[in-house]
Coordinates of C-alpha atoms in Angstrom, one line a residue:
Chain B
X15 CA -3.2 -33.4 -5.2
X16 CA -0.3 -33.7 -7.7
X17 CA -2.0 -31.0 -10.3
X18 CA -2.3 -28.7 -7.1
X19 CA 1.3 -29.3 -6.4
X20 CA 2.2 -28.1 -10.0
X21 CA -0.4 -25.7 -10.2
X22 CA 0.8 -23.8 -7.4
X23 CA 4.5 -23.8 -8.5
X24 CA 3.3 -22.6 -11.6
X25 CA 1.3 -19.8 -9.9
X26 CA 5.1 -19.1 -7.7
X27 CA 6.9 -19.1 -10.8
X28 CA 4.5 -16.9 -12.7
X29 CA 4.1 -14.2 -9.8
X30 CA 7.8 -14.0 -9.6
X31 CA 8.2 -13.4 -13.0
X32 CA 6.0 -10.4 -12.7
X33 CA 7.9 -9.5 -9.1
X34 CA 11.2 -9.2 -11.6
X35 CA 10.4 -6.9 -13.5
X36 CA 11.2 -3.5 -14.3
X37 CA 10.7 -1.0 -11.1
X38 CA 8.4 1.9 -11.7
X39 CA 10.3 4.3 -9.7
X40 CA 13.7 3.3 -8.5
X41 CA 13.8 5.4 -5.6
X42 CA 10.9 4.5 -4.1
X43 CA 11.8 0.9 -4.5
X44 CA 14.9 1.5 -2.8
X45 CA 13.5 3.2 0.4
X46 CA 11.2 -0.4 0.5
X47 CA 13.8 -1.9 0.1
X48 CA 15.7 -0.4 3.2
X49 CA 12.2 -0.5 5.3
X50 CA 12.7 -3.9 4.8
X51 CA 16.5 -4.9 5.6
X52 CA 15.6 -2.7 8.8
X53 CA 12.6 -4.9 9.2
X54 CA 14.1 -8.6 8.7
X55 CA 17.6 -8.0 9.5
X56 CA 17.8 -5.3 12.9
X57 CA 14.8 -6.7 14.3
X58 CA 15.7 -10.5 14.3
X59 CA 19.7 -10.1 15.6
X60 CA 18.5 -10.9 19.2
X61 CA 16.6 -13.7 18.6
X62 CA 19.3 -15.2 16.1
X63 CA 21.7 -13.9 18.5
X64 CA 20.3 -15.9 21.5
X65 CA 20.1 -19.5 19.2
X66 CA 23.6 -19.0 17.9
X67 CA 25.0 -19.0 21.6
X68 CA 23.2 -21.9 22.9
X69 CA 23.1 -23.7 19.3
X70 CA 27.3 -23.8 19.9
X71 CA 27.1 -24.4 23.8
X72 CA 25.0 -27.4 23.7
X73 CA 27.1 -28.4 20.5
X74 CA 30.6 -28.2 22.7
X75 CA 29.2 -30.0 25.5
X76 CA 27.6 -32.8 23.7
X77 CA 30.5 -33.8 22.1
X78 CA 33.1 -33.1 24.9
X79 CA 30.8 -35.8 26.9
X80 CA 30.9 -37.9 23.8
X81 CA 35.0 -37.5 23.4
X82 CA 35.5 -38.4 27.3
X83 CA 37.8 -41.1 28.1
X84 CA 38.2 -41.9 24.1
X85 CA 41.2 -41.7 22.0
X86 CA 40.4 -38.4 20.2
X87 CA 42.2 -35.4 21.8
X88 CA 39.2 -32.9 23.0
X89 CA 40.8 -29.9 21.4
X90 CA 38.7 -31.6 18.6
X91 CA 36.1 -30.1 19.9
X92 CA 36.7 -26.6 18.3
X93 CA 37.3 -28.2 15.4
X94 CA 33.5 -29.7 15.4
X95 CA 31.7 -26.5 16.8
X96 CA 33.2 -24.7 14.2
X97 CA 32.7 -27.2 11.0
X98 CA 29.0 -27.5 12.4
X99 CA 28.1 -23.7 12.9
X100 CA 30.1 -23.3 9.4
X101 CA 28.5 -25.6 7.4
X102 CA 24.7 -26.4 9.0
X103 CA 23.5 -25.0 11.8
X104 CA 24.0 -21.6 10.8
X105 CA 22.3 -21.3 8.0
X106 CA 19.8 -24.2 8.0
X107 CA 18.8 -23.2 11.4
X108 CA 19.0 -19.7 11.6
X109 CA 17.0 -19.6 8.2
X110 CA 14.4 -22.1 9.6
X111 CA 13.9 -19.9 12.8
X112 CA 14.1 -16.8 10.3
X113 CA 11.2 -18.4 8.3
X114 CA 9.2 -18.7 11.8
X115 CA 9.5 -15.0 12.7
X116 CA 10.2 -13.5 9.0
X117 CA 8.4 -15.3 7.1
X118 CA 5.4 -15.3 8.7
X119 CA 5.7 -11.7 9.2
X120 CA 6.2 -11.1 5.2
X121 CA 2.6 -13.5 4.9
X122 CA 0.5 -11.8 7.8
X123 CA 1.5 -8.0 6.5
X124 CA 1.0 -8.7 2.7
X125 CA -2.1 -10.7 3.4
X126 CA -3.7 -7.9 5.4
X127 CA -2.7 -5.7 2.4
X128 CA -4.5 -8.1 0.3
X129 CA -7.6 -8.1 2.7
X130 CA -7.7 -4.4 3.6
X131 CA -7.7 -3.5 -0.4
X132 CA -4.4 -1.8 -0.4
X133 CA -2.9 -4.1 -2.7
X134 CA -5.9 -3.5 -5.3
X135 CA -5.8 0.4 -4.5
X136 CA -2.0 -0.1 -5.6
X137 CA -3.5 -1.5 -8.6
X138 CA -5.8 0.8 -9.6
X139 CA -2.9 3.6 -9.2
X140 CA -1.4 1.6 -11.5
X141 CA 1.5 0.0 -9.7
X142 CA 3.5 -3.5 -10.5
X143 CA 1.8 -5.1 -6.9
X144 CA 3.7 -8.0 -7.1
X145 CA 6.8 -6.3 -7.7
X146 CA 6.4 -3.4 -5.2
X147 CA 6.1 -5.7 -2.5
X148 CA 8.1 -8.9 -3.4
X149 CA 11.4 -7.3 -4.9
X150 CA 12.4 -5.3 -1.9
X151 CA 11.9 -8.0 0.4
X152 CA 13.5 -10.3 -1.5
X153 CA 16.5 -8.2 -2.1
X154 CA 16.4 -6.9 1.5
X155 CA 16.7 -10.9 2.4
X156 CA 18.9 -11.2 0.0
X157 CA 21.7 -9.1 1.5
X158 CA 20.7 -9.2 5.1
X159 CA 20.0 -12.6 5.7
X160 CA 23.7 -13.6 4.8
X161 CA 24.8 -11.0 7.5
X162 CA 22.5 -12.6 10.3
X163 CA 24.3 -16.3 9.3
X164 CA 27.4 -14.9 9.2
X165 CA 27.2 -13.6 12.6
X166 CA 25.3 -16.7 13.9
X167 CA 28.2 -18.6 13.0
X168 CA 30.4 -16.3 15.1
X169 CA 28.3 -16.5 18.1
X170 CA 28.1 -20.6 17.7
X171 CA 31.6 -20.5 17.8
X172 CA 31.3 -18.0 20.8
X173 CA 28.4 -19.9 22.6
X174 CA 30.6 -23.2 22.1
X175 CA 34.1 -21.2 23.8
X176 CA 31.8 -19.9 26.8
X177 CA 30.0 -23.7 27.8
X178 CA 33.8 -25.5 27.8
X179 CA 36.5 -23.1 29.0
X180 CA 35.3 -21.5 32.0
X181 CA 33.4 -24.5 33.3
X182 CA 37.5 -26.3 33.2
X183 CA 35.9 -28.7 30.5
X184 CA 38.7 -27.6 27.9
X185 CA 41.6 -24.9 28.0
X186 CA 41.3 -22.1 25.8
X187 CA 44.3 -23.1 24.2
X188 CA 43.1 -26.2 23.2
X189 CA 39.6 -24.8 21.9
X190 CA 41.5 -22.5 19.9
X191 CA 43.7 -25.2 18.8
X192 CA 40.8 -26.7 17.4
X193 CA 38.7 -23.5 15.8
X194 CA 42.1 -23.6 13.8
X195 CA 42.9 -27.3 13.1
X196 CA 41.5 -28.1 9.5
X197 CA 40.3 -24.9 7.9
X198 CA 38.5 -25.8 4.8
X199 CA 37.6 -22.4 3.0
X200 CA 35.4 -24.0 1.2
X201 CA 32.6 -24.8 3.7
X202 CA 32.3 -21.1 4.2
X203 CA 31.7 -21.1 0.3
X204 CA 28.9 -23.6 1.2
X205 CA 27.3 -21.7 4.1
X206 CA 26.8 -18.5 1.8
X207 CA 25.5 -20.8 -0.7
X208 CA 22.7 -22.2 1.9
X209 CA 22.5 -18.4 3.2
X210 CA 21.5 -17.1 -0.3
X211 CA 19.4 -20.6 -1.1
X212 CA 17.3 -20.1 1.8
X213 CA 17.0 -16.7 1.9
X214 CA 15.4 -16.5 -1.6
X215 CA 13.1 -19.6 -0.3
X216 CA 12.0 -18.3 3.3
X217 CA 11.1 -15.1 1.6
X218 CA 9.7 -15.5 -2.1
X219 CA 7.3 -18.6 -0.7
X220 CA 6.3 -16.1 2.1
X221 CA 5.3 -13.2 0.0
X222 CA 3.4 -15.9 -2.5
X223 CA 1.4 -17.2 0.1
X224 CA 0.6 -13.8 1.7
X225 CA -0.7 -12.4 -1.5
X226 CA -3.0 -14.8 -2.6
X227 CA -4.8 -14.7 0.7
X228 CA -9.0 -14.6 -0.4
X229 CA -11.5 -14.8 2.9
X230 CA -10.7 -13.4 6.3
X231 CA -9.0 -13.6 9.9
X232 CA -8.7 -17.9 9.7
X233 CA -7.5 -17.4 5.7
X234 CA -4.5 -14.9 6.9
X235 CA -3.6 -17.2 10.1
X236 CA -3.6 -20.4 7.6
X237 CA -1.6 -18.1 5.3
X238 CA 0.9 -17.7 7.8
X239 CA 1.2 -20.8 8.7
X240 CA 1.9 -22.2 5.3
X241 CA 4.4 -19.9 4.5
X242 CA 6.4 -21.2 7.6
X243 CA 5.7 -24.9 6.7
X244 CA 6.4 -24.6 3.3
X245 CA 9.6 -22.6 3.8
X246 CA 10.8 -25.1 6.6
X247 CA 10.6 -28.5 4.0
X248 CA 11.8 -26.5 1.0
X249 CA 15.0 -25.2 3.1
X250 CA 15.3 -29.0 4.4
X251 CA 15.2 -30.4 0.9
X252 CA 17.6 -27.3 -0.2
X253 CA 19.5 -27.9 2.7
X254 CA 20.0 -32.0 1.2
X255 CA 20.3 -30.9 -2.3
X256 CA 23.2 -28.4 -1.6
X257 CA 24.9 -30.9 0.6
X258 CA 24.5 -33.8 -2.5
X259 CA 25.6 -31.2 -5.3
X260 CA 29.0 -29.4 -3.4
X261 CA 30.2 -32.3 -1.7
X262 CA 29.9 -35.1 -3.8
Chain X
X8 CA -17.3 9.9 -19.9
X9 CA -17.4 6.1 -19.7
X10 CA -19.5 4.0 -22.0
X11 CA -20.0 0.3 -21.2
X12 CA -21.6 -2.1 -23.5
X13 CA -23.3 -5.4 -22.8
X14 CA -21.1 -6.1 -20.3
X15 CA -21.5 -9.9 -19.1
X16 CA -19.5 -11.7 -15.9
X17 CA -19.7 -15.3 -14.6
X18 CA -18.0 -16.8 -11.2
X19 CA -18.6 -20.7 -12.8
X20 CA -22.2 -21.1 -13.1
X21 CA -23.3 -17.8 -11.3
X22 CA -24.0 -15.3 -13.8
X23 CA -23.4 -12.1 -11.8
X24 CA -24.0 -9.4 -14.4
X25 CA -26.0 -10.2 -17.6
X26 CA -25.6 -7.9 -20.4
X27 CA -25.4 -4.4 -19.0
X28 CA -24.8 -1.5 -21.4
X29 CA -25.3 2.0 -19.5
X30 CA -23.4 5.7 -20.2
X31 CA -21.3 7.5 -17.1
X32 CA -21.0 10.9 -18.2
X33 CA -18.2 13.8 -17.5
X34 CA -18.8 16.7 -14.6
X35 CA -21.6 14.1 -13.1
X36 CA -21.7 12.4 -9.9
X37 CA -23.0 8.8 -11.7
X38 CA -24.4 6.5 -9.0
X39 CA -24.8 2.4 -9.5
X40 CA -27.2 1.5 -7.0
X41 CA -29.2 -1.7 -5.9
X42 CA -29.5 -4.1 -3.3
X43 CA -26.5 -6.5 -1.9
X44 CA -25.9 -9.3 -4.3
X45 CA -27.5 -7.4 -7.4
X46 CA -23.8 -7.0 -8.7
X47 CA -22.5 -3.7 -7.7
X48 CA -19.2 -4.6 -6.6
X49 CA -18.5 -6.5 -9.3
X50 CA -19.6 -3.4 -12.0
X51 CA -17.2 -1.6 -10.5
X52 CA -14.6 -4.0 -10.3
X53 CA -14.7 -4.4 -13.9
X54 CA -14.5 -0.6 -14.5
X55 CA -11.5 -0.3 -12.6
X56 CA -10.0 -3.3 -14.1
X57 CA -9.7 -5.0 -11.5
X58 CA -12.4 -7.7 -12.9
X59 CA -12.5 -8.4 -16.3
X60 CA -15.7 -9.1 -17.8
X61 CA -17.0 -12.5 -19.6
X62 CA -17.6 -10.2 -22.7
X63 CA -18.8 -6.8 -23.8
X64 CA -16.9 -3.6 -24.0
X65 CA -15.6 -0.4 -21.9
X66 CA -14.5 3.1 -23.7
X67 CA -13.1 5.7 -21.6
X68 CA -13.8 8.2 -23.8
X69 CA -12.6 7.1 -26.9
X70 CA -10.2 4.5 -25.9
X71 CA -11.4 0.6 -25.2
X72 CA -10.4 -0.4 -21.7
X73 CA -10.7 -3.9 -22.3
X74 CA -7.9 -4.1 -25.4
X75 CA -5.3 -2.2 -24.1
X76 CA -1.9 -3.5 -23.3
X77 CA 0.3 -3.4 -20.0
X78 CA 1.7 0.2 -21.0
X79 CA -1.4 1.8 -22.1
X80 CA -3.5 0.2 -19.0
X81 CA -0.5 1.6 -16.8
X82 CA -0.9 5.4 -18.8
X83 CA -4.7 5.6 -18.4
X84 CA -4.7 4.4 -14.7
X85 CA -2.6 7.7 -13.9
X86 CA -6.0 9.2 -15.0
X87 CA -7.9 7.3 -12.4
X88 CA -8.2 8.0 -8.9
X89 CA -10.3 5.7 -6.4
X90 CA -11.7 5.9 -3.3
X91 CA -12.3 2.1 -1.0
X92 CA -14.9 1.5 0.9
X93 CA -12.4 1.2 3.8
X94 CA -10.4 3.9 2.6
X95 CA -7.6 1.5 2.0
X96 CA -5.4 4.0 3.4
X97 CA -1.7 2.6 3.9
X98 CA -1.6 1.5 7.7
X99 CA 2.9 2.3 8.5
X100 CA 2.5 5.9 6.4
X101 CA 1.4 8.8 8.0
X102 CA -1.8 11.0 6.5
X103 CA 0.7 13.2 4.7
X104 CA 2.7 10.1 3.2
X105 CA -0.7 8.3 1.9
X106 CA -1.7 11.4 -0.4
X107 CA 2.5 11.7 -1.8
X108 CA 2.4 8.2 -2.2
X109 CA 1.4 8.5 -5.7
X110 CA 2.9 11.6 -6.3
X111 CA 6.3 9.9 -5.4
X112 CA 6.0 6.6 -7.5
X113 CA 4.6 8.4 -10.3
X114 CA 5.9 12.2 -10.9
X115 CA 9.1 13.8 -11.2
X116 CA 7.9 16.7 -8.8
X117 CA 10.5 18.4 -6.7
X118 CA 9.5 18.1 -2.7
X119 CA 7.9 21.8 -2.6
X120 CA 5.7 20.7 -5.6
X121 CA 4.9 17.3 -3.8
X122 CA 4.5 19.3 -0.3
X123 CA 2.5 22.0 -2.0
X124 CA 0.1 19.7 -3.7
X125 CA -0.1 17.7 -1.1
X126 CA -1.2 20.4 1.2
X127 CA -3.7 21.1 -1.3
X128 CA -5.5 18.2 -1.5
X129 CA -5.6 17.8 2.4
X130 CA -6.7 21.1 2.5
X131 CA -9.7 20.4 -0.3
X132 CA -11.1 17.8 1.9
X133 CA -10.5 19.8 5.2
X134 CA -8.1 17.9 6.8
X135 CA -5.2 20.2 8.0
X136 CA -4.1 19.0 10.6
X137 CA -4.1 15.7 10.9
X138 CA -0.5 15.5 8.3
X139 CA 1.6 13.5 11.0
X140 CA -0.8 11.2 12.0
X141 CA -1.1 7.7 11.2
X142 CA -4.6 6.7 9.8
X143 CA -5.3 4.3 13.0
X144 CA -5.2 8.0 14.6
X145 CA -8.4 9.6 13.0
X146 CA -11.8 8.7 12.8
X147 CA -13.7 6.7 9.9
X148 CA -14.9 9.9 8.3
X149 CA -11.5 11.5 8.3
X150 CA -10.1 8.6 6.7
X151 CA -12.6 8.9 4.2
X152 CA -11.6 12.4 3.4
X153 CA -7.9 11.3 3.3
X154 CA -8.9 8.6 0.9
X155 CA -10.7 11.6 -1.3
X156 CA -7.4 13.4 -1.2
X157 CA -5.2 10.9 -2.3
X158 CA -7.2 9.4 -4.9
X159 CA -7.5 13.2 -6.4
X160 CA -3.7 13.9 -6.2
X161 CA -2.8 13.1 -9.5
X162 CA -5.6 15.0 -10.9
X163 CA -7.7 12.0 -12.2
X164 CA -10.1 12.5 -15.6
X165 CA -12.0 9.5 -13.5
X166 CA -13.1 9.0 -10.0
X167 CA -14.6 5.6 -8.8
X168 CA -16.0 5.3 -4.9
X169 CA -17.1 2.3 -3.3
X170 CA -19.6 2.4 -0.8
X171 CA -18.1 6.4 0.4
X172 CA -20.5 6.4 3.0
X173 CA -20.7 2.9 4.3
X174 CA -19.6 3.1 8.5
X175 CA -20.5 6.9 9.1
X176 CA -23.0 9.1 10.6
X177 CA -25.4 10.5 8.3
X178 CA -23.9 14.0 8.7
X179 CA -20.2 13.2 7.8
X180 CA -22.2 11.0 5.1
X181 CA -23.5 14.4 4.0
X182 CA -20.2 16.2 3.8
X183 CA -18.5 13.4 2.2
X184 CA -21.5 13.4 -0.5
X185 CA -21.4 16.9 -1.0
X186 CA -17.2 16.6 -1.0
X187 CA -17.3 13.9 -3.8
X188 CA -19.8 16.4 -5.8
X189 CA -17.9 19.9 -5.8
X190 CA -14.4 18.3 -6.8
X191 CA -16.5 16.3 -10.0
X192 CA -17.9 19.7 -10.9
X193 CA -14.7 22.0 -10.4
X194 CA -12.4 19.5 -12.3
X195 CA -15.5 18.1 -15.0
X196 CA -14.5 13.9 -13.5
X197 CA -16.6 11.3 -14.2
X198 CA -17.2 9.7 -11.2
X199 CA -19.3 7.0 -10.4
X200 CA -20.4 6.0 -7.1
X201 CA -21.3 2.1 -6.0
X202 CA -23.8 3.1 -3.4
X203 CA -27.0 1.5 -1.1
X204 CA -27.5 5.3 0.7
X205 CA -30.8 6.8 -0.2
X206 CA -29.5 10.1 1.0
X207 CA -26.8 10.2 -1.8
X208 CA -29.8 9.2 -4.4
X209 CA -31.4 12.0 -3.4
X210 CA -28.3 14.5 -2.7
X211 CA -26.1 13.7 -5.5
X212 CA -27.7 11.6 -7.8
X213 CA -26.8 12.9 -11.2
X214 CA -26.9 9.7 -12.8
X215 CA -28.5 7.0 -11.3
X216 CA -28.0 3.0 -12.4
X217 CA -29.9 0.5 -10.9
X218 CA -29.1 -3.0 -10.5
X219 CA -31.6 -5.9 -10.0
X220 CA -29.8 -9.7 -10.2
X221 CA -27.6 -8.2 -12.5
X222 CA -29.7 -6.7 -14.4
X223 CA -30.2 -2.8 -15.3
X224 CA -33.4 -2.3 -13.9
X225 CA -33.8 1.9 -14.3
X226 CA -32.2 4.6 -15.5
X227 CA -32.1 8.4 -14.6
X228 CA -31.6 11.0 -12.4
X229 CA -32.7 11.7 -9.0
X230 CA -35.4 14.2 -9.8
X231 CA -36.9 11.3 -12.1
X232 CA -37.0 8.9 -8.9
X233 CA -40.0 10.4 -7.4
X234 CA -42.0 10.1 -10.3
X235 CA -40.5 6.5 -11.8
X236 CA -43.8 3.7 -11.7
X237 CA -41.1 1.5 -12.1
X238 CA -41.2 -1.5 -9.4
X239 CA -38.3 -2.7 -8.4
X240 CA -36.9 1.3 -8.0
X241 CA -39.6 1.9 -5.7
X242 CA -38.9 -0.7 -3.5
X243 CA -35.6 0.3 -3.4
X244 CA -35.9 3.7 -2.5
X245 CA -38.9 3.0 -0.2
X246 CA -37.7 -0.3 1.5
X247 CA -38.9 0.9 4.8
X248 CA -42.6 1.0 6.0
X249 CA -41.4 4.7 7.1
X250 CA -40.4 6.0 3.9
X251 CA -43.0 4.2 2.2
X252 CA -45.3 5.9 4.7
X253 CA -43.7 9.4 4.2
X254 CA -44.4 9.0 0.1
X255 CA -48.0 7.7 0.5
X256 CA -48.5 11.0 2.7
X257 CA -46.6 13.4 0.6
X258 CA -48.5 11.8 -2.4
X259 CA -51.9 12.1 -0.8
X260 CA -52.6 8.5 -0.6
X261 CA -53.4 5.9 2.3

């Protein structure tokens, strides 16, 4: 069990050394490249759209029914929606639902390639496979998974403004109170940090486990499903690693 | 021409192909025939590279396949075109986009070139008007032909085809046979052709290999099939108690 483990990190490590390397033809890497940011970042706004918004309602409430009747004033409330959306449930759970949809998405369409021979008829034109179809992705994640945080953060924030000022449980001025009671710029540093982190992760382990599929239908669906798993635990251990190493 | 010598390939204890040395020679169609299992795939996988071999050697021409490096594999693949046995056709390009795809990662063509080529190659195989369509849009056989075209686009000094004819009626088997065997004369390519079809034995059969549990069984072309005593080819050829019939009538006998 233990050799497996190292054996396939060596196997990660090894394909992504060839995925680095020099492009053949930089245009056509390029147009991937943009296939891809279309592919992973316009096509998953909604969903990561929808989360945000209820991610920062069901924030707002739970902690104005927490802070009712104590001590702490409830414009505090802000304060936590934002601090929360900032520094973990935008990007560790937007990347976690990212690696549901995306990743498995990146394993499915690579293992097919692998299956239906277009990988090996890539090959035999003599093309850089594992670079053609990991580097765009990966640098397509790279620069639009950010973007999707970014703006999941915005609409936590949002999602958190719509459950408490309308329904009475807070006045705007005292949500807004909050959103700007104890800006630390540096959590936003740390949000781009777990952006990048899991980016890289939900799609590099993705694209590894799509192209080694061997066998058929039941190989790719088990592909699939271990690029989600796999992505899931290594953002969560990320996710604890980051948090150990910038806020100790 | 390709020249392979003693070529040897084990999956752990299974020794697929044991020893094979054989010649595929320039301007011919070169088939590698035998039944499933006798090691076909796996030939032609280690042509390609896409395999490589236990032991024993490959010279494309005069270069030796097995010790080149990255580069030099890269260079001589330009030279190679090959056709799937599922065409392996990219599924989100269109017809048009499949055959420029290597034209785009590889040349420094200006569009009209690319379009103009291209249009050529689709036109060599007969296809054209199908350029906008998306291969889940056309039948097997016309897949088969867009396969032909792109793996021709650069030109290639080499042609490898899996199983061309595998999924299609035995008239668009024909055409494809007949396809494969014009562009290897005009443009003098070794091909070589992994095939079971007894029609392409007899139709285009320049060259014939036969595998037996990996094994070179025969040699020779397809006018020398009829008149081979040896075994195993004739059980090949005349696997069914039809064709067997047919040759014991055409040969006089019971």
């Amino acid at each position: 069990m233990k050799s497996n483990i190292f054996y396939s990190f060596g196997k990660y490590l090894g394909l992504l050394g060839q995925a680095f390397s020099k492009p053949e033809k930089l245009s056509m890497y390029w147009k991937e490249t943009l296939r891809q940011m279309d592919g992973i970042g316009v096509g998953s706004v909604v969903i990561v759209a929808l989360i945000a918004i209820f991610m920062g309602a069901v924030a707002a409430l739970q902690f104005a029914y927490q802070l009712n009747g104590q001590l702490i004033p409830m414009y505090y409330i802000g304060y936590i929606v934002r601090d929360l959306a900032i520094i973990e449930s935008a990007p560790t759970i937007t990347c976690l639902v990212l690696a549901g949809k995306v990743g498995s998405n990146i394993a499915a369409e690579i293992g097919g390639m692998r299956q239906k021979e277009h990988i090996d008829a890539m090959e035999i034109m003599g093309i850089n496979t594992a670079s053609y179809l990991i580097l765009p992705k990966t640098i397509a994640g790279l620069f639009v998974i950010p973007f999707l945080v970014t703006l999941a953060a915005v609409i936590a924030i949002l999602g958190g403004y719509l459950a408490t000022v309308p329904t009475g449980t807070l006045s705007d001025v005292d949500y807004i109170r909050g959103l700007r009671a104890y800006f630390v710029e540096y959590n936003v540093l740390m949000m781009y940090v777990k952006a990048y982190v899991f980016a890289f992760i939900l799609v590099t382990v993705s694209c590894f486990q799509g192209y080694y599929v061997k066998g058929g239908s039941i190989e790719l669906g088990k592909a699939s499903t271990n690029a989600v798993v796999f992505s899931n635990i290594l953002i969560l251990l990320a996710d604890y690693l980051i948090a150990v190493i910038l806020t100790v | 021409m390709i020249r392979i010598e003693h070529i040897k390939k084990s999956f752990g204890d299974v020794q697929v192909l044991k020893g094979i040395s054989h010649t595929f020679e320039a301007g011919k169609t070169n088939l590698i025939i035998g039944k499933s299992g006798a090691g076909k795939t796996v030939m032609l996988k280690i042509l390609v590279g896409l395999f490589p071999p236990s032991s024993g050697s490959i010279f494309y021409d005069d270069t030796d396949f097995i010790g080149l490096d990255k580069k030099q594999l890269r260079d001589l693949r330009m030279k190679v075109g090959m056709l799937f046995q599922g065409s392996a056709l990219f599924d989100s390009m269109t017809v048009e986009e499949n055959v420029r795809f290597p034209l785009d990662m590889f040349t420094a063509q200006t569009k009209k070139e690319k379009d103009d080529r291209v249009n050529y190659c689709l036109d060599r195989v007969g296809l054209n008007n199908a350029n906008k369509k998306y291969p889940s849009e056309i039948s097997g056989g016309m897949q088969k032909r867009v396969g032909i075209a792109r793996s021709i686009v650069l030109n290639p000094t080499y042609l490898f085809c899996d199983e061309p004819n595998s999924g299609l009626d035995p008239k668009t088997a024909l055409v494809i046979d007949e396809l494969i065997k014009d562009i290897t004369v005009e443009n003098n390519i070794t091909t070589v052709i992994n095939t079971h079809d007894m029609n392409s034995v007899m139709e285009i059969g320049d060259n014939i290999a036969l595998l037996h549990l990996g094994e070179l069984a025969w040699s020779g072309t397809k006018d020398e099939v009829l008149d081979s005593d040896n075994d195993i080819l004739q059980d090949f050829i005349f696997a069914s108690p039809f064709l067997k019939r047919l040759r014991n009538k055409a040969m006089g006998l019971k």
